[in-house]
GROMACS .gro file of C-alpha atoms in nm:
model
  453
    1MET     CA    1   5.411 -13.422   1.880
    2THR     CA    2   5.792 -13.397   1.841
    3ASP     CA    3   5.803 -13.071   1.972
    4LEU     CA    4   5.608 -13.118   2.279
    5ARG     CA    5   5.895 -13.094   2.531
    6ALA     CA    6   6.001 -12.768   2.363
    7ILE     CA    7   5.635 -12.641   2.417
    8VAL     CA    8   5.659 -12.676   2.768
    9SER     CA    9   6.026 -12.591   2.836
   10LEU     CA   10   5.969 -12.211   2.856
   11GLY     CA   11   5.919 -12.235   3.213
   12SER     CA   12   6.242 -12.425   3.288
   13ARG     CA   13   6.426 -12.178   3.073
   14ASP     CA   14   6.305 -11.878   3.248
   15ASP     CA   15   6.233 -11.905   3.623
   16HIS     CA   16   6.050 -11.565   3.610
   17LEU     CA   17   5.805 -11.692   3.343
   18GLY     CA   18   5.745 -12.024   3.544
   19HIS     CA   19   5.660 -11.825   3.848
   20LEU     CA   20   5.413 -11.596   3.668
   21THR     CA   21   5.256 -11.900   3.509
   22ASP     CA   22   5.227 -12.079   3.862
   23HIS     CA   23   5.090 -11.734   3.987
   24GLN     CA   24   4.817 -11.748   3.724
   25LEU     CA   25   4.728 -12.093   3.808
   26SER     CA   26   4.730 -12.066   4.170
   27PRO     CA   27   4.333 -12.023   4.197
   28LEU     CA   28   4.325 -12.382   4.066
   29PHE     CA   29   4.535 -12.511   4.347
   30ARG     CA   30   4.359 -12.319   4.588
   31GLY     CA   31   4.038 -12.492   4.470
   32LEU     CA   32   4.186 -12.825   4.509
   33LEU     CA   33   4.309 -12.757   4.859
   34ARG     CA   34   3.943 -12.673   4.949
   35ALA     CA   35   3.814 -12.978   4.749
   36ARG     CA   36   4.025 -13.220   4.978
   37ILE     CA   37   3.753 -13.177   5.242
   38GLY     CA   38   3.489 -13.270   5.014
   39ILE     CA   39   3.693 -13.610   4.912
   40ALA     CA   40   3.726 -13.670   5.292
   41LEU     CA   41   3.355 -13.643   5.340
   42LEU     CA   42   3.307 -13.879   5.029
   43MET     CA   43   3.535 -14.128   5.178
   44LEU     CA   44   3.343 -14.110   5.503
   45ALA     CA   45   3.021 -14.190   5.308
   46ILE     CA   46   3.192 -14.494   5.132
   47ALA     CA   47   3.311 -14.603   5.490
   48GLY     CA   48   2.933 -14.582   5.598
   49LEU     CA   49   2.818 -14.804   5.293
   50LEU     CA   50   3.099 -15.055   5.330
   51LEU     CA   51   3.003 -15.072   5.689
   52ALA     CA   52   2.653 -15.157   5.585
   53TYR     CA   53   2.700 -15.389   5.304
   54ASP     CA   54   3.076 -15.522   5.294
   55PRO     CA   55   3.211 -15.459   5.643
   56GLN     CA   56   3.558 -15.587   5.587
   57PRO     CA   57   3.809 -15.447   5.844
   58TRP     CA   58   4.086 -15.373   5.562
   59LYS     CA   59   3.847 -15.198   5.348
   60LEU     CA   60   3.724 -14.971   5.631
   61ALA     CA   61   4.066 -14.911   5.757
   62LEU     CA   62   4.177 -14.820   5.407
   63VAL     CA   63   3.907 -14.563   5.331
   64LEU     CA   64   3.916 -14.426   5.705
   65GLY     CA   65   4.296 -14.392   5.671
   66GLY     CA   66   4.240 -14.197   5.342
   67ALA     CA   67   3.993 -13.973   5.489
   68VAL     CA   68   4.223 -13.886   5.787
   69MET     CA   69   4.510 -13.822   5.551
   70MET     CA   70   4.286 -13.580   5.355
   71VAL     CA   71   4.193 -13.390   5.671
   72ALA     CA   72   4.548 -13.391   5.802
   73LEU     CA   73   4.689 -13.257   5.475
   74THR     CA   74   4.431 -12.984   5.456
   75ILE     CA   75   4.503 -12.856   5.804
   76ARG     CA   76   4.868 -12.865   5.746
   77ASP     CA   77   4.833 -12.663   5.414
   78ARG     CA   78   4.567 -12.421   5.524
   79SER     CA   79   4.827 -12.151   5.525
   80HIS     CA   80   4.837 -12.185   5.138
   81LEU     CA   81   4.461 -12.110   5.097
   82ASN     CA   82   4.528 -11.737   5.056
   83THR     CA   83   4.864 -11.761   4.885
   84GLN     CA   84   4.956 -11.615   4.562
   85ARG     CA   85   5.165 -11.884   4.430
   86LEU     CA   86   5.199 -12.240   4.533
   87PRO     CA   87   5.552 -12.394   4.469
   88PRO     CA   88   5.578 -12.668   4.222
   89ARG     CA   89   5.687 -12.922   4.494
   90GLN     CA   90   5.384 -12.866   4.700
   91ALA     CA   91   5.148 -12.868   4.393
   92ALA     CA   92   5.282 -13.206   4.286
   93GLU     CA   93   5.224 -13.323   4.645
   94LEU     CA   94   4.868 -13.182   4.640
   95LEU     CA   95   4.778 -13.348   4.317
   96GLY     CA   96   4.942 -13.670   4.444
   97SER     CA   97   4.735 -13.698   4.743
   98VAL     CA   98   4.420 -13.614   4.536
   99MET     CA   99   4.522 -13.900   4.300
  100VAL     CA  100   4.582 -14.146   4.586
  101ALA     CA  101   4.234 -14.065   4.746
  102HIS     CA  102   4.061 -14.099   4.381
  103ALA     CA  103   4.248 -14.431   4.341
  104THR     CA  104   4.113 -14.545   4.667
  105ILE     CA  105   3.767 -14.445   4.616
  106ILE     CA  106   3.787 -14.623   4.272
  107ALA     CA  107   3.926 -14.954   4.432
  108LEU     CA  108   3.630 -14.959   4.674
  109THR     CA  109   3.348 -14.877   4.463
  110GLY     CA  110   3.394 -15.134   4.180
  111GLY     CA  111   3.736 -15.107   4.025
  112ILE     CA  112   3.726 -15.066   3.656
  113HIS     CA  113   3.349 -15.057   3.686
  114SER     CA  114   3.352 -14.777   3.920
  115PRO     CA  115   3.149 -14.462   3.808
  116PHE     CA  116   3.439 -14.251   3.953
  117VAL     CA  117   3.680 -14.407   3.677
  118VAL     CA  118   3.542 -14.141   3.446
  119VAL     CA  119   3.711 -13.878   3.643
  120LEU     CA  120   4.055 -13.994   3.590
  121PRO     CA  121   4.121 -13.815   3.242
  122ALA     CA  122   4.009 -13.485   3.415
  123VAL     CA  123   4.263 -13.540   3.694
  124ALA     CA  124   4.525 -13.614   3.429
  125LEU     CA  125   4.441 -13.309   3.241
  126LEU     CA  126   4.452 -13.095   3.553
  127ALA     CA  127   4.788 -13.246   3.660
  128ALA     CA  128   4.940 -13.165   3.324
  129ILE     CA  129   4.817 -12.810   3.304
  130SER     CA  130   4.899 -12.712   3.675
  131VAL     CA  131   5.231 -12.881   3.721
  132GLY     CA  132   5.386 -12.843   3.384
  133ARG     CA  133   5.685 -13.039   3.435
  134VAL     CA  134   5.704 -13.313   3.172
  135ARG     CA  135   5.895 -13.590   3.386
  136LEU     CA  136   5.675 -13.523   3.681
  137VAL     CA  137   5.347 -13.529   3.493
  138VAL     CA  138   5.446 -13.850   3.304
  139THR     CA  139   5.550 -14.018   3.623
  140LEU     CA  140   5.203 -13.942   3.789
  141VAL     CA  141   5.014 -14.048   3.474
  142VAL     CA  142   5.217 -14.373   3.430
  143ALA     CA  143   5.131 -14.459   3.802
  144VAL     CA  144   4.760 -14.393   3.729
  145ILE     CA  145   4.756 -14.604   3.419
  146MET     CA  146   4.932 -14.883   3.614
  147PHE     CA  147   4.663 -14.862   3.872
  148VAL     CA  148   4.385 -14.876   3.596
  149TRP     CA  149   4.536 -15.216   3.472
  150LEU     CA  150   4.554 -15.331   3.818
  151VAL     CA  151   4.200 -15.298   3.894
  152ALA     CA  152   4.103 -15.423   3.554
  153ALA     CA  153   4.305 -15.740   3.636
  154ASP     CA  154   4.084 -15.785   3.944
  155ASP     CA  155   3.819 -15.916   3.695
  156PHE     CA  156   4.067 -16.218   3.633
  157ILE     CA  157   4.127 -16.302   3.999
  158GLY     CA  158   3.896 -16.518   4.208
  159PRO     CA  159   3.607 -16.391   4.417
  160THR     CA  160   3.803 -16.411   4.760
  161PRO     CA  161   4.062 -16.129   4.714
  162ARG     CA  162   3.842 -15.915   4.493
  163LEU     CA  163   3.836 -15.541   4.592
  164ILE     CA  164   3.486 -15.512   4.445
  165PRO     CA  165   3.191 -15.539   4.718
  166HIS     CA  166   2.987 -15.863   4.674
  167GLU     CA  167   2.672 -15.680   4.613
  168VAL     CA  168   2.834 -15.505   4.305
  169ALA     CA  169   3.009 -15.828   4.191
  170GLU     CA  170   2.682 -16.010   4.152
  171VAL     CA  171   2.575 -15.739   3.898
  172LEU     CA  172   2.902 -15.714   3.711
  173PRO     CA  173   2.844 -16.015   3.483
  174GLN     CA  174   2.545 -15.837   3.339
  175VAL     CA  175   2.748 -15.547   3.226
  176GLY     CA  176   3.059 -15.701   3.117
  177GLY     CA  177   3.358 -15.939   3.224
  178PRO     CA  178   3.725 -15.962   3.152
  179THR     CA  179   3.668 -15.844   2.796
  180PHE     CA  180   3.497 -15.546   2.926
  181ALA     CA  181   3.761 -15.466   3.190
  182VAL     CA  182   4.056 -15.496   2.919
  183THR     CA  183   3.850 -15.274   2.691
  184MET     CA  184   3.791 -15.011   2.947
  185ALA     CA  185   4.165 -15.016   3.070
  186ALA     CA  186   4.277 -14.970   2.701
  187LEU     CA  187   4.040 -14.699   2.631
  188LEU     CA  188   4.154 -14.523   2.958
  189THR     CA  189   4.513 -14.554   2.877
  190LEU     CA  190   4.439 -14.378   2.551
  191VAL     CA  191   4.227 -14.110   2.703
  192LEU     CA  192   4.478 -14.046   2.981
  193SER     CA  193   4.753 -14.022   2.730
  194ALA     CA  194   4.565 -13.777   2.525
  195ALA     CA  195   4.458 -13.562   2.842
  196VAL     CA  196   4.818 -13.559   2.935
  197ILE     CA  197   4.927 -13.423   2.589
  198LEU     CA  198   4.650 -13.175   2.583
  199GLY     CA  199   4.732 -13.046   2.927
  200LEU     CA  200   5.102 -13.000   2.839
  201VAL     CA  201   4.987 -12.808   2.519
  202VAL     CA  202   4.755 -12.587   2.693
  203ARG     CA  203   5.031 -12.524   2.965
  204GLY     CA  204   5.268 -12.433   2.700
  205ALA     CA  205   5.010 -12.187   2.548
  206VAL     CA  206   4.973 -12.020   2.868
  207GLU     CA  207   5.336 -11.980   2.915
  208ARG     CA  208   5.393 -11.842   2.554
  209ALA     CA  209   5.095 -11.586   2.613
  210ILE     CA  210   5.268 -11.465   2.952
  211GLU     CA  211   5.614 -11.471   2.775
  212ALA     CA  212   5.450 -11.246   2.471
  213ALA     CA  213   5.296 -11.025   2.739
  214ILE     CA  214   5.628 -10.970   2.925
  215GLU     CA  215   5.799 -10.885   2.595
  216ALA     CA  216   5.532 -10.638   2.484
  217ARG     CA  217   5.549 -10.475   2.824
  218ALA     CA  218   5.934 -10.462   2.825
  219GLU     CA  219   5.921 -10.309   2.486
  220THR     CA  220   5.661 -10.059   2.587
  221LEU     CA  221   5.857  -9.964   2.902
  222ALA     CA  222   6.186  -9.913   2.699
  223THR     CA  223   5.997  -9.694   2.453
  224LEU     CA  224   5.849  -9.475   2.748
  225ARG     CA  225   6.184  -9.468   2.924
  226ASP     CA  226   6.357  -9.337   2.605
  227GLN     CA  227   6.070  -9.068   2.545
  228ASN     CA  228   6.101  -8.983   2.913
  229ARG     CA  229   6.477  -8.933   2.892
  230GLU     CA  230   6.447  -8.718   2.590
  231LEU     CA  231   6.168  -8.516   2.753
  232TRP     CA  232   6.349  -8.440   3.063
  233THR     CA  233   6.650  -8.352   2.863
  234LEU     CA  234   6.461  -8.104   2.641
  235SER     CA  235   6.288  -7.966   2.952
  236GLY     CA  236   6.615  -7.911   3.155
  237ALA     CA  237   6.749  -7.735   2.845
  238ILE     CA  238   6.445  -7.509   2.834
  239ALA     CA  239   6.459  -7.452   3.195
  240HIS     CA  240   6.826  -7.363   3.179
  241GLU     CA  241   6.760  -7.115   2.882
  242LEU     CA  242   6.485  -6.949   3.093
  243LYS     CA  243   6.745  -6.861   3.374
  244ASN     CA  244   6.902  -6.609   3.150
  245PRO     CA  245   6.600  -6.388   3.080
  246LEU     CA  246   6.490  -6.428   3.397
  247ALA     CA  247   6.823  -6.318   3.557
  248SER     CA  248   6.786  -5.998   3.334
  249VAL     CA  249   6.430  -5.931   3.472
  250LYS     CA  250   6.555  -5.972   3.824
  251GLY     CA  251   6.844  -5.721   3.757
  252LEU     CA  252   6.630  -5.468   3.587
  253GLY     CA  253   6.372  -5.499   3.886
  254SER     CA  254   6.637  -5.426   4.155
  255LEU     CA  255   6.752  -5.136   3.938
  256PHE     CA  256   6.404  -5.014   3.946
  257ALA     CA  257   6.335  -5.087   4.321
  258ARG     CA  258   6.643  -4.872   4.415
  259ARG     CA  259   6.506  -4.584   4.224
  260MET     CA  260   6.140  -4.604   4.384
  261THR     CA  261   6.046  -4.414   4.693
  262ALA     CA  262   5.998  -4.637   4.990
  263GLY     CA  263   5.635  -4.682   5.097
  264THR     CA  264   5.492  -4.581   4.757
  265LYS     CA  265   5.245  -4.803   4.568
  266ASP     CA  266   5.508  -4.852   4.289
  267ALA     CA  267   5.759  -4.968   4.550
  268GLU     CA  268   5.532  -5.219   4.686
  269ARG     CA  269   5.447  -5.343   4.331
  270ILE     CA  270   5.819  -5.382   4.248
  271THR     CA  271   5.857  -5.575   4.573
  272VAL     CA  272   5.592  -5.809   4.478
  273MET     CA  273   5.738  -5.849   4.141
  274MET     CA  274   6.078  -5.937   4.289
  275GLU     CA  275   5.932  -6.193   4.521
  276GLU     CA  276   5.774  -6.358   4.238
  277VAL     CA  277   6.085  -6.354   4.032
  278GLU     CA  278   6.256  -6.516   4.318
  279ARG     CA  279   5.988  -6.779   4.338
  280MET     CA  280   6.018  -6.849   3.961
  281GLY     CA  281   6.413  -6.876   4.000
  282SER     CA  282   6.349  -7.130   4.292
  283ILE     CA  283   6.101  -7.341   4.075
  284ILE     CA  284   6.346  -7.347   3.780
  285ASP     CA  285   6.653  -7.432   3.997
  286GLU     CA  286   6.442  -7.723   4.152
  287PHE     CA  287   6.328  -7.844   3.807
  288LEU     CA  288   6.679  -7.825   3.690
  289ASN     CA  289   6.797  -8.036   3.975
  290PHE     CA  290   6.527  -8.280   3.889
  291SER     CA  291   6.688  -8.331   3.553
  292ARG     CA  292   7.040  -8.395   3.679
  293PRO     CA  293   7.019  -8.758   3.802
  294LEU     CA  294   6.983  -8.824   3.419
  295THR     CA  295   7.340  -8.713   3.372
  296GLU     CA  296   7.656  -8.920   3.468
  297MET     CA  297   7.787  -8.907   3.822
  298THR     CA  298   8.132  -8.812   3.922
  299ARG     CA  299   8.218  -9.062   4.182
  300ARG     CA  300   8.487  -8.941   4.443
  301ALA     CA  301   8.597  -9.076   4.774
  302THR     CA  302   8.432  -8.822   5.037
  303PRO     CA  303   8.445  -8.870   5.415
  304PRO     CA  304   8.073  -8.878   5.561
  305GLN     CA  305   8.205  -8.627   5.833
  306GLN     CA  306   8.279  -8.377   5.568
  307LEU     CA  307   7.936  -8.417   5.408
  308VAL     CA  308   7.756  -8.383   5.744
  309ASP     CA  309   7.959  -8.077   5.832
  310LYS     CA  310   7.883  -7.893   5.509
  311ALA     CA  311   7.522  -7.976   5.534
  312LEU     CA  312   7.488  -7.844   5.888
  313ALA     CA  313   7.694  -7.536   5.811
  314LEU     CA  314   7.463  -7.454   5.539
  315HIS     CA  315   7.154  -7.476   5.755
  316ARG     CA  316   7.264  -7.327   6.096
  317PRO     CA  317   7.124  -6.975   5.989
  318LEU     CA  318   6.785  -7.138   5.902
  319ALA     CA  319   6.783  -7.353   6.196
  320HIS     CA  320   6.865  -7.043   6.417
  321GLY     CA  321   6.577  -6.841   6.258
  322TYR     CA  322   6.345  -7.134   6.368
  323GLY     CA  323   6.479  -7.174   6.693
  324VAL     CA  324   6.588  -7.530   6.625
  325THR     CA  325   6.919  -7.694   6.735
  326LEU     CA  326   7.128  -7.906   6.494
  327ARG     CA  327   7.320  -8.209   6.618
  328ALA     CA  328   7.553  -8.454   6.437
  329GLU     CA  329   7.638  -8.798   6.516
  330VAL     CA  330   7.898  -8.961   6.271
  331SER     CA  331   8.040  -9.289   6.346
  332ALA     CA  332   8.120  -9.378   5.977
  333THR     CA  333   8.489  -9.306   5.919
  334GLU     CA  334   8.544  -9.475   5.597
  335PRO     CA  335   8.512  -9.244   5.284
  336PHE     CA  336   8.228  -9.315   5.062
  337ALA     CA  337   8.274  -9.331   4.679
  338GLY     CA  338   7.986  -9.124   4.564
  339ASP     CA  339   7.894  -8.806   4.383
  340PRO     CA  340   7.934  -8.572   4.667
  341ARG     CA  341   7.763  -8.275   4.487
  342LYS     CA  342   7.448  -8.491   4.449
  343LEU     CA  343   7.467  -8.649   4.791
  344MET     CA  344   7.497  -8.290   4.932
  345GLN     CA  345   7.166  -8.213   4.734
  346VAL     CA  346   6.983  -8.499   4.917
  347LEU     CA  347   7.119  -8.407   5.270
  348VAL     CA  348   7.034  -8.030   5.208
  349ASN     CA  349   6.689  -8.105   5.093
  350LEU     CA  350   6.617  -8.355   5.380
  351LEU     CA  351   6.782  -8.121   5.651
  352HIS     CA  352   6.569  -7.821   5.505
  353ASN     CA  353   6.255  -8.019   5.538
  354ALA     CA  354   6.343  -8.130   5.887
  355VAL     CA  355   6.429  -7.786   6.010
  356GLU     CA  356   6.092  -7.634   5.874
  357ALA     CA  357   5.877  -7.918   6.012
  358SER     CA  358   6.043  -7.882   6.369
  359PRO     CA  359   5.875  -7.655   6.631
  360SER     CA  360   6.074  -7.403   6.820
  361SER     CA  361   6.335  -7.532   7.073
  362ALA     CA  362   6.331  -7.879   6.883
  363THR     CA  363   6.647  -8.070   6.794
  364VAL     CA  364   6.721  -8.215   6.457
  365HIS     CA  365   6.968  -8.487   6.445
  366LEU     CA  366   7.194  -8.584   6.149
  367VAL     CA  367   7.337  -8.921   6.183
  368ALA     CA  368   7.594  -9.103   5.945
  369ARG     CA  369   7.690  -9.464   6.046
  370ASP     CA  370   7.770  -9.794   5.886
  371GLU     CA  371   7.530 -10.082   5.860
  372GLY     CA  372   7.678 -10.388   5.736
  373SER     CA  373   7.788 -10.317   5.385
  374GLU     CA  374   7.602  -9.991   5.365
  375LEU     CA  375   7.647  -9.636   5.457
  376TRP     CA  376   7.330  -9.479   5.638
  377PHE     CA  377   7.247  -9.116   5.662
  378GLU     CA  378   6.957  -9.043   5.894
  379ILE     CA  379   6.772  -8.707   5.966
  380LEU     CA  380   6.563  -8.696   6.278
  381ASP     CA  381   6.321  -8.425   6.361
  382GLU     CA  382   6.055  -8.347   6.618
  383GLY     CA  383   5.766  -8.228   6.381
  384PRO     CA  384   5.424  -8.357   6.327
  385GLY     CA  385   5.524  -8.664   6.128
  386ILE     CA  386   5.414  -8.766   5.767
  387ASP     CA  387   5.076  -8.610   5.656
  388GLU     CA  388   4.840  -8.891   5.606
  389GLN     CA  389   4.692  -8.738   5.307
  390ILE     CA  390   5.013  -8.762   5.123
  391ARG     CA  391   5.181  -9.083   5.278
  392ASP     CA  392   5.121  -9.298   4.964
  393ARG     CA  393   5.269  -9.043   4.724
  394LEU     CA  394   5.557  -8.872   4.914
  395PHE     CA  395   5.799  -8.918   4.626
  396ALA     CA  396   5.549  -8.821   4.346
  397PRO     CA  397   5.628  -8.510   4.164
  398GLY     CA  398   5.417  -8.205   4.289
  399THR     CA  399   5.344  -8.352   4.618
  400THR     CA  400   5.406  -8.107   4.894
  401THR     CA  401   5.229  -7.956   5.204
  402LYS     CA  402   5.432  -7.617   5.186
  403PRO     CA  403   5.244  -7.330   5.055
  404THR     CA  404   5.539  -7.211   4.824
  405GLY     CA  405   5.691  -7.580   4.759
  406SER     CA  406   5.718  -7.722   4.428
  407GLY     CA  407   5.698  -8.078   4.528
  408ILE     CA  408   6.015  -8.180   4.336
  409GLY     CA  409   6.267  -8.193   4.633
  410LEU     CA  410   6.181  -8.549   4.751
  411THR     CA  411   6.155  -8.683   4.388
  412VAL     CA  412   6.508  -8.554   4.318
  413ALA     CA  413   6.649  -8.695   4.645
  414ARG     CA  414   6.514  -9.043   4.578
  415ALA     CA  415   6.630  -9.041   4.222
  416ILE     CA  416   6.982  -8.965   4.341
  417ALA     CA  417   6.961  -9.245   4.603
  418GLN     CA  418   6.860  -9.494   4.334
  419GLN     CA  419   7.134  -9.355   4.108
  420HIS     CA  420   7.373  -9.445   4.371
  421GLY     CA  421   7.220  -9.809   4.396
  422GLY     CA  422   7.063  -9.711   4.732
  423THR     CA  423   6.725  -9.612   4.877
  424LEU     CA  424   6.538  -9.344   5.047
  425GLU     CA  425   6.269  -9.371   5.299
  426LEU     CA  426   6.050  -9.146   5.510
  427LEU     CA  427   5.908  -9.304   5.838
  428ASP     CA  428   5.731  -9.201   6.147
  429ARG     CA  429   5.929  -9.187   6.469
  430PRO     CA  430   5.745  -9.362   6.767
  431LYS     CA  431   5.746  -9.049   7.001
  432GLY     CA  432   5.664  -8.815   6.705
  433GLY     CA  433   5.850  -8.666   6.422
  434CYS     CA  434   5.982  -8.795   6.100
  435ARG     CA  435   6.292  -9.015   6.029
  436ALA     CA  436   6.441  -9.002   5.685
  437VAL     CA  437   6.671  -9.285   5.600
  438LEU     CA  438   6.918  -9.270   5.300
  439ARG     CA  439   7.081  -9.608   5.241
  440LEU     CA  440   7.380  -9.622   5.023
  441PRO     CA  441   7.586  -9.931   4.933
  442ARG     CA  442   7.958  -9.907   5.003
  443VAL     CA  443   8.011 -10.139   4.683
  444PRO     CA  444   7.901  -9.935   4.379
  445PRO     CA  445   7.627 -10.106   4.172
  446LYS     CA  446   7.747 -10.244   3.816
  447ARG     CA  447   7.570  -9.953   3.640
  448SER     CA  448   7.688  -9.653   3.855
  449THR     CA  449   7.582  -9.396   3.605
  450GLY     CA  450   7.286  -9.294   3.434
  451SER     CA  451   6.921  -9.230   3.515
  452ALA     CA  452   6.773  -9.380   3.827
  453ARG     CA  453   6.437  -9.362   3.666
   0.00000   0.00000   0.00000
């Protein structure tokens, strides 16, 4: 038992582990919260028996006060009935209230001779497992042991101040006396101590099991992360190598197309082939962009106005073709220390999606402003909004509503945002349309390079 404190100290060394343990034990606490109503009903039943057989005002006041306390605490804590984790302080308060009510019931139903005394070890075991804080558990159990000896000493006191009802007291000599009371108190002290030790050991075992699961999960994630990085690096290299032969095919196709007579079947076939080659090239380019967040960033102070102007200039021809108006609202003046090439890639992707989603004569707004310690870029369109069928997997690779889309653009954009320590969200606008919000911290995170995945 010399390592008992070490067994249960895992939670104190690691708050996250303690939180997980409390989360796993939260159903136990919710059961106790509901059980307090049952305890209140039991105390009311005891009040009825006292009123019939031993109607002493102080006893009735004690049991009715305990019942009212149980009901009041249950009403106050009703918000915790569906909680996923009960904080340690509230857990200790819950157990303390149950112990006080239990002690009151024991005192009013026979003291050391009460049938409810046998429940004390179970309560001590429950306290040790659920609370898990050595000092707190020991304090609670010492108070219970002191109470046990107090009610045992009742057998040595005269009949006037006895807590035991007179009808029960008349039977007690048949089942024991002071010797019986002392024996019961000593036995309960041993059992309570053993229950506390067992509870703390069980709590330690639960925490060690959770800690082992956390470590195994961390190792698995690290292995998968390394494999994922290697896979994307290899895939990016393959895609890059494919661009060269594809460029050759494209050049030869263009040469053949110039030699074909317009309107012939061969010319139509060459045109279809060139369109497919263009589509393959676009897919490879997007795939290469998808692997770029794995490379290091090149941070450079860039004015937000410069990023906005360049993004709008690139999309004005596309917007003109769709009959869409582009507008910029830039209130952020301080340069931002980020990778301008990658940030431009995000803005280009979001702006392209906004233009394509907007109806003719609509307006797409590109906003850049400061929000506290963050730089926000917002792209607002007047399109149909987010498709409900893909809302939950907007940023998953391959998710797209475009007939010729690859479904990689948003995944790349979010990866770049995370690499900068920021976030990317797509939200519905109240009056229709979509609102893309790119949040970037002005102060770079500690690890400003590497993968965001």
